[in-house]
Short mmCIF file of C-alpha atoms and ligand atoms in Angstrom, two decimals:
data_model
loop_
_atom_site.label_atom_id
_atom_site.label_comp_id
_atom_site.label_asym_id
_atom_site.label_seq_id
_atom_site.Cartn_x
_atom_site.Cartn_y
_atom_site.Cartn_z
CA UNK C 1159 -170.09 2.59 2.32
CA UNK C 1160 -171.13 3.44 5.92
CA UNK C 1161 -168.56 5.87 6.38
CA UNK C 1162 -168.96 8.90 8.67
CA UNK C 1163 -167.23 12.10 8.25
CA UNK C 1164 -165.54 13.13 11.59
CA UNK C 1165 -165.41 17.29 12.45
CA UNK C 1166 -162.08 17.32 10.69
CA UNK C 1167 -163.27 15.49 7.23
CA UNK C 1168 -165.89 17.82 7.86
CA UNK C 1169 -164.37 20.55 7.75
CA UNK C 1170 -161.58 19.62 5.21
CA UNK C 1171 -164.20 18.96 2.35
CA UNK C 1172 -166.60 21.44 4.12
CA UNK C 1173 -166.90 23.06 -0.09
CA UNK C 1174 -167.53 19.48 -1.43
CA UNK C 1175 -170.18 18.93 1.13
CA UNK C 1176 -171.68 21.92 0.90
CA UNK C 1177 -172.78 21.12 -2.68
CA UNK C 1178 -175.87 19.14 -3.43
CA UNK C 1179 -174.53 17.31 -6.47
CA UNK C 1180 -171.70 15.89 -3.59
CA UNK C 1181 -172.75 16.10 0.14
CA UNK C 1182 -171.51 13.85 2.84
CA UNK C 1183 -172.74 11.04 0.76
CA UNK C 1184 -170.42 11.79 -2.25
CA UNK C 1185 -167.40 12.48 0.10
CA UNK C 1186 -167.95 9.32 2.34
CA UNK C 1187 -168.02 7.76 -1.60
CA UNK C 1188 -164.48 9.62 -2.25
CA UNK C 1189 -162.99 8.31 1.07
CA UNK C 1190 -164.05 4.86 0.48
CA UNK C 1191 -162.73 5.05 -3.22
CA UNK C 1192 -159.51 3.53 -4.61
CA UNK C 1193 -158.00 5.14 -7.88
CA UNK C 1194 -154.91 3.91 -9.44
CA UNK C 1195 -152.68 6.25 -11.15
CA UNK C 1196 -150.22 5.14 -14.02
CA UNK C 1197 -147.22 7.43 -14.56
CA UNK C 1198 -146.36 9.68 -12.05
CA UNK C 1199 -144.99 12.36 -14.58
CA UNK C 1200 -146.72 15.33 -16.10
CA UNK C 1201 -150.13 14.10 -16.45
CA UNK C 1202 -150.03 11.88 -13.34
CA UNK C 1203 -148.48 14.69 -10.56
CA UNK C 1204 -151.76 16.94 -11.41
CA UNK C 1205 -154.32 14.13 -11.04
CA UNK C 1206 -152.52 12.45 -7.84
CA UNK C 1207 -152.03 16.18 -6.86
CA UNK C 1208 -156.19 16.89 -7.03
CA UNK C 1209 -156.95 12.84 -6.63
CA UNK C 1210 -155.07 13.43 -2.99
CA UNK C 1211 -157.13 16.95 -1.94
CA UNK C 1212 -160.45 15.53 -3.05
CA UNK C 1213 -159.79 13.01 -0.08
CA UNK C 1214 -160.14 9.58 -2.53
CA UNK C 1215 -159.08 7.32 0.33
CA UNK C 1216 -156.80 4.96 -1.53
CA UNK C 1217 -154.78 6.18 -4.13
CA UNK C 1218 -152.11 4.04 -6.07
CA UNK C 1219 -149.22 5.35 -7.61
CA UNK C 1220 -148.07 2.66 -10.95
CA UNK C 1221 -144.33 4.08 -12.08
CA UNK C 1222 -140.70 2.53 -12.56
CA UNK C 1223 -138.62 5.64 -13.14
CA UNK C 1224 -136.56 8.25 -10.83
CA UNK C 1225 -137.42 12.13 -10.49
CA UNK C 1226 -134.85 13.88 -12.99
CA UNK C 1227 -134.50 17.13 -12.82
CA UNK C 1228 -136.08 17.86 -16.20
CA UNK C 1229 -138.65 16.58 -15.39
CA UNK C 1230 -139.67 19.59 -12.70
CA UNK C 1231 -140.71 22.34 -15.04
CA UNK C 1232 -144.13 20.19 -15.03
CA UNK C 1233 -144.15 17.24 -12.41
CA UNK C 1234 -144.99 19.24 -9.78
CA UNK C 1235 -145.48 16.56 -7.20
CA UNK C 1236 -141.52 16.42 -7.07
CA UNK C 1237 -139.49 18.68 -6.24
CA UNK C 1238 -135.51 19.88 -6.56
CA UNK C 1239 -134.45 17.38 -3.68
CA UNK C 1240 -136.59 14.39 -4.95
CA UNK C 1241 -134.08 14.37 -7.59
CA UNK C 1242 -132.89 10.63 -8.08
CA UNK C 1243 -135.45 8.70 -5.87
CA UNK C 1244 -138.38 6.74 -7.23
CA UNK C 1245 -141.56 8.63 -8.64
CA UNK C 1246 -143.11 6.55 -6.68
CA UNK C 1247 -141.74 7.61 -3.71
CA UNK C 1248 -141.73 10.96 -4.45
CA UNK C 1249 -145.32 11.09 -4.72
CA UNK C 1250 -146.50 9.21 -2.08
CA UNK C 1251 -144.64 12.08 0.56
CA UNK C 1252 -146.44 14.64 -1.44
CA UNK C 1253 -149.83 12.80 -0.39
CA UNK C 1254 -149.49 12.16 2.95
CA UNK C 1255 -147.94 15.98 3.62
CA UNK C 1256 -150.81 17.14 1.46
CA UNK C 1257 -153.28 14.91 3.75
CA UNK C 1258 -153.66 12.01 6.02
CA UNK C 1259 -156.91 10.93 4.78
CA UNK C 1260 -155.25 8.94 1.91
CA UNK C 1261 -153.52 5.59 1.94
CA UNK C 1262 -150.94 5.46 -0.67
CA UNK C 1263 -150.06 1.91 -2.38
CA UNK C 1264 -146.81 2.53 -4.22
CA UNK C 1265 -146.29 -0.06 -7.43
CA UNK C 1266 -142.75 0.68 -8.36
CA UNK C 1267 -142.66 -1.19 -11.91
CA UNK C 1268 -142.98 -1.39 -15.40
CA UNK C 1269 -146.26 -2.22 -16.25
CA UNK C 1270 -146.83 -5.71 -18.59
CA UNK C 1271 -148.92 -7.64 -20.08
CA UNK C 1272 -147.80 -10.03 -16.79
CA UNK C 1273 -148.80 -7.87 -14.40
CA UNK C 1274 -151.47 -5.06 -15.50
CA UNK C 1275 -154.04 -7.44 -14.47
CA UNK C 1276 -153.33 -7.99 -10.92
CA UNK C 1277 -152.50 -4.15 -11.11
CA UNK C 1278 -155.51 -2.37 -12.01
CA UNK C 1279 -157.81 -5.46 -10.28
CA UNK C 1280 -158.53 -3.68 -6.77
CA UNK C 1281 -159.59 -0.16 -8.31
CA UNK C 1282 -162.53 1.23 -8.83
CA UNK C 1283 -161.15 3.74 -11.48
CA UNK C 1284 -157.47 4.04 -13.11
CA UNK C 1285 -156.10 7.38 -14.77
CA UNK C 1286 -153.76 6.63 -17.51
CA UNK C 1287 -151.09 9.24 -17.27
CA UNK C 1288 -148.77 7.34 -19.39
CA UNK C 1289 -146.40 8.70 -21.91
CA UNK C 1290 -145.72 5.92 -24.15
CA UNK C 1291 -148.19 3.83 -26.62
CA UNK C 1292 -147.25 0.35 -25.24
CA UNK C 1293 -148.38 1.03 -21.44
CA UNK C 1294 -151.43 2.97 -22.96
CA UNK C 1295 -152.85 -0.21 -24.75
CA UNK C 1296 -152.07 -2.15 -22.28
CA UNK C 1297 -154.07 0.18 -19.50
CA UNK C 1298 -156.86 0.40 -22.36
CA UNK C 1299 -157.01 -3.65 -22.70
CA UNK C 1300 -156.36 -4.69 -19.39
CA UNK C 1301 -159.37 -2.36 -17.75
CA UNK C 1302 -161.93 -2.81 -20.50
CA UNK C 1303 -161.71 -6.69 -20.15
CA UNK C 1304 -161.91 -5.90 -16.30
CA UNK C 1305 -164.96 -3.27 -16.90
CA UNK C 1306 -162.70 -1.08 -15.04
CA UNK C 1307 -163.74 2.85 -16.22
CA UNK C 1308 -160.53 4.95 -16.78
CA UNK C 1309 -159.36 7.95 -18.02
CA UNK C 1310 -156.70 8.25 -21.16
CA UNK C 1311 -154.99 11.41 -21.67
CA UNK C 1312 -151.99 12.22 -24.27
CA UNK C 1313 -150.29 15.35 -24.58
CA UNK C 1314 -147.82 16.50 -27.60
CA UNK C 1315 -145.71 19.62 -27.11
CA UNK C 1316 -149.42 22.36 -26.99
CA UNK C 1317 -152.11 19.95 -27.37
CA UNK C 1318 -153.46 17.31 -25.54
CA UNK C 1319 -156.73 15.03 -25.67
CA UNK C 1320 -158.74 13.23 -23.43
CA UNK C 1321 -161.35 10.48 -22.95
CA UNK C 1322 -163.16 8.22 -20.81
CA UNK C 1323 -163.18 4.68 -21.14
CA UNK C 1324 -166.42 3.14 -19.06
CA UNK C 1325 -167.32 -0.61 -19.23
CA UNK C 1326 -170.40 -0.91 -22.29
CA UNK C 1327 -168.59 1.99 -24.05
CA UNK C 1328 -166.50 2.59 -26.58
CA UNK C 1329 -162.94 2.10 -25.89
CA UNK C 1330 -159.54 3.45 -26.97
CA UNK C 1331 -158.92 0.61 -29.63
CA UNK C 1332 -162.15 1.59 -30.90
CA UNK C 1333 -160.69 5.17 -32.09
CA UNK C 1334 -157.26 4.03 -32.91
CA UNK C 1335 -157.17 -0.08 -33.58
CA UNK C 1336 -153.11 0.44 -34.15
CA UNK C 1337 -150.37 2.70 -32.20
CA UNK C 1338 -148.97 4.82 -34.93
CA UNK C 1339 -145.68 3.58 -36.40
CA UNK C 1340 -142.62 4.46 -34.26
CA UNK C 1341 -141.34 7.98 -34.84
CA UNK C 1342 -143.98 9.15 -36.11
CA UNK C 1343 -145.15 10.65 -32.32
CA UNK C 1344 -142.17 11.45 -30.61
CA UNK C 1345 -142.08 11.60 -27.04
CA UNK C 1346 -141.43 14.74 -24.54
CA UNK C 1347 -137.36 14.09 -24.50
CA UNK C 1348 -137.60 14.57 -27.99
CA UNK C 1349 -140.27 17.47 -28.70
CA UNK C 1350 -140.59 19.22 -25.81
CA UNK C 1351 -143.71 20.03 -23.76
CA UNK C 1352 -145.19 23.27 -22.37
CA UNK C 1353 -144.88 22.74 -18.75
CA UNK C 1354 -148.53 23.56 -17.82
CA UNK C 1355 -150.17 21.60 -20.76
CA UNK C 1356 -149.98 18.32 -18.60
CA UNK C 1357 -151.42 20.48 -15.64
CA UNK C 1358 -154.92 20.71 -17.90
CA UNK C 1359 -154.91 17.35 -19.37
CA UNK C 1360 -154.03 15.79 -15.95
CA UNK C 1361 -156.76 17.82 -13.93
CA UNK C 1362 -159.25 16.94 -16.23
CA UNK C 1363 -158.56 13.30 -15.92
CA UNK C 1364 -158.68 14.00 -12.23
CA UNK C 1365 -162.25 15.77 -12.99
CA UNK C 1366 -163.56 12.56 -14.79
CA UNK C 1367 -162.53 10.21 -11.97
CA UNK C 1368 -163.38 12.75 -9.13
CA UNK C 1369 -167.62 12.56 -11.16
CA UNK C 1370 -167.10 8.99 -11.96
CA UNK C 1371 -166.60 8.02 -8.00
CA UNK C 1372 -169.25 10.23 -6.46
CA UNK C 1373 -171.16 9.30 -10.03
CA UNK C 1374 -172.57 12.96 -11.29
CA UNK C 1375 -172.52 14.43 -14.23
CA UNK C 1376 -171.89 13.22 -18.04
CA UNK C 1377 -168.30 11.67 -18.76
CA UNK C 1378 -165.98 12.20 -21.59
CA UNK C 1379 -167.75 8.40 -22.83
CA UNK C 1380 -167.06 7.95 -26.74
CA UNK C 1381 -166.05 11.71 -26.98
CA UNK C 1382 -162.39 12.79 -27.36
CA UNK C 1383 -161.98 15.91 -26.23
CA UNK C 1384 -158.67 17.81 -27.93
CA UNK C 1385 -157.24 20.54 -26.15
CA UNK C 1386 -154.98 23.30 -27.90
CA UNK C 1387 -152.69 25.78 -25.71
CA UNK C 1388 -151.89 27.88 -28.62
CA UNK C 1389 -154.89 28.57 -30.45
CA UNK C 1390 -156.66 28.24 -26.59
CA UNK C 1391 -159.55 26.10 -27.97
CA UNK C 1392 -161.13 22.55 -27.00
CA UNK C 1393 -162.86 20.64 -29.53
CA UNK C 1394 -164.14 17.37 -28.82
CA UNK C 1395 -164.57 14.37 -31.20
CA UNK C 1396 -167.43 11.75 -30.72
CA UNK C 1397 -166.57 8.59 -31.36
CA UNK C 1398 -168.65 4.97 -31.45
CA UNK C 1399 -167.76 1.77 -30.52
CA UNK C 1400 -166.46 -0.68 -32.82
CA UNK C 1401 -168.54 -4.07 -33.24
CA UNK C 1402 -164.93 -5.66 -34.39
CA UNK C 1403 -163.04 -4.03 -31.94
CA UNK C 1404 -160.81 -7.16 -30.75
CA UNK C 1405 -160.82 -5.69 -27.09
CA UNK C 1406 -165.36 -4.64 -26.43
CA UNK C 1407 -166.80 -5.69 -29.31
CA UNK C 1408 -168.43 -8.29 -30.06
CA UNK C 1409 -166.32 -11.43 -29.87
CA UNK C 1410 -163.30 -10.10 -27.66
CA UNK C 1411 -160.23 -11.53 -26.71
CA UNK C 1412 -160.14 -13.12 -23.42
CA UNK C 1413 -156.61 -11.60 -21.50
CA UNK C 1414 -153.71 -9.14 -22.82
CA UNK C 1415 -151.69 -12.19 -22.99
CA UNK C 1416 -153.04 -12.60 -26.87
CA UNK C 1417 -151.65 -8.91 -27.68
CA UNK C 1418 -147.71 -8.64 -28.74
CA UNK C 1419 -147.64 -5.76 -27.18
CA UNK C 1420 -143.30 -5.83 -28.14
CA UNK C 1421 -144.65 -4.93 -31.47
CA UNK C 1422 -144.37 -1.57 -31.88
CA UNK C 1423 -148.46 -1.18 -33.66
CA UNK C 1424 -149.80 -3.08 -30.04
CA UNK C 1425 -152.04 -4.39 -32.78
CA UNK C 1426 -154.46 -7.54 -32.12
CA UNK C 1427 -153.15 -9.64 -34.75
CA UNK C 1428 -155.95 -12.03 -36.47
CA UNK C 1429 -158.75 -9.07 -35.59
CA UNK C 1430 -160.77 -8.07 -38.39
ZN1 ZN V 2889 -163.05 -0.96 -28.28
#
């Protein structure tokens, strides 16, 4: 690490550092952290929102699409006049006005089996703030076989869940082996989202990376933790990790490039 906190750091994260379970030492560890964000949409804008504050020194920012303007009632790291650029873009302005401790690294694609390797390679955590199945198993595979921890969060209209993936511990496949067939979970376009729900799920992601950096406390590791708006409850699900489990069980594959992930299931054909 061997980073030192100048007056202004010092004073910036002054109510970080003033807490024992973070200090200098667990700021210096936030500075010299790199976090990798995939989606820059609902659940994405709160964590890169937070992700940027905290002062995590290198944030990346994984998205392909363009800020429309339905998209503002929850994206709140774009606003009416980003309209039409890249996410991407977007977001990395909202960082460096928010502060100039972070280095942005924008990766304007589509994320594939091709390339979610060299993607999530030089992080130390990744938040999936994806909205589609496809890009989620992907983020799941790719970092597990990397030992990468991330975060997974989902949202639906007023619920959403979240977990923890770390490397030893259960992972996503292990709670659902198969994406659900198409239709059956329609996406925000479709359904319709409560504009703050993704401001939870996303800022608890952000919580989960935020104690995974400076390493305190216990993290959402084999539990799911469901969130409702409606009824205003969370309920959490443990969960154990699968010996069969074709991505960290016990005889794994060795790179996404055995997954179809153009089938719609993202199953692991030939797993038990
Ligand atoms: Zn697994």
């Amino acid at each position: 690490m061997g980073l030192s906190l100048d007056a202004t750091q010092l004073d910036r994260y002054s109510r970080h550092i003033i807490m024992d379970e973070v200090g200098q030492e667990g700021q210096a560890a936030l500075l010299d952290a790199s976090v990798l964000v995939v989606g820059a949409g609902g659940l994405g804008s709160p964590a890169i929102e937070y992700l940027a504050a905290a002062g995590v020194g290198h944030l990346g920012i994984a998205d392909d699409d363009v800020v429309e303007r339905s998209n503002l009632q929850r994206q709140v790291v774009h606003g009416d006049a980003d309209v039409g650029r890249p996410k991407v873009a977007s977001a990395a302005d909202f960082v460096a006005d928010l502060n100039p401790d972070v280095t942005v690294t924008t990766h304007e694609l589509r994320v594939e089996p091709e390339n979610v390797g060299d993607l999530v390679a030089d992080y130390d955590f990744v938040v999936d703030a994806t909205d589609n199945f496809r890009t989620r198993y992907l983020v799941n595979d790719a970092c597990t076989l990397a030992a990468i921890p991330f975060s997974h969060g989902a949202i639906y209209k007023f619920e959403g869940q979240v977990t923890t993936v770390t490397p030893g511990g259960p992972c996503y496949r292990c709670l659902f082996p198969e994406a659900p067939p198409e239709g059956m979970v329609a996406d925000c376009a479709s359904t319709g989202v409560l504009g703050v729900l993704p401001g939870t799920v996303g800022c608890v992601q952000a919580t989960e990376a935020v104690k995974a950096v400076v390493d305190v406390g216990d993290l959402l590791e084999g539990r799911m933790l469901f969130y409702d708006a409606m009824d205003m409850t969370f309920e959490e699900l443990e969960y154990r990790q699968n010996p069969d489990c074709p991505v960290c069980g016990d005889d794994p594959i060795d790179s996404v490039a055995e997954v179809d992930y153009t089938d719609e299931s993202c199953a692991v054909q030939g797993a038990d």
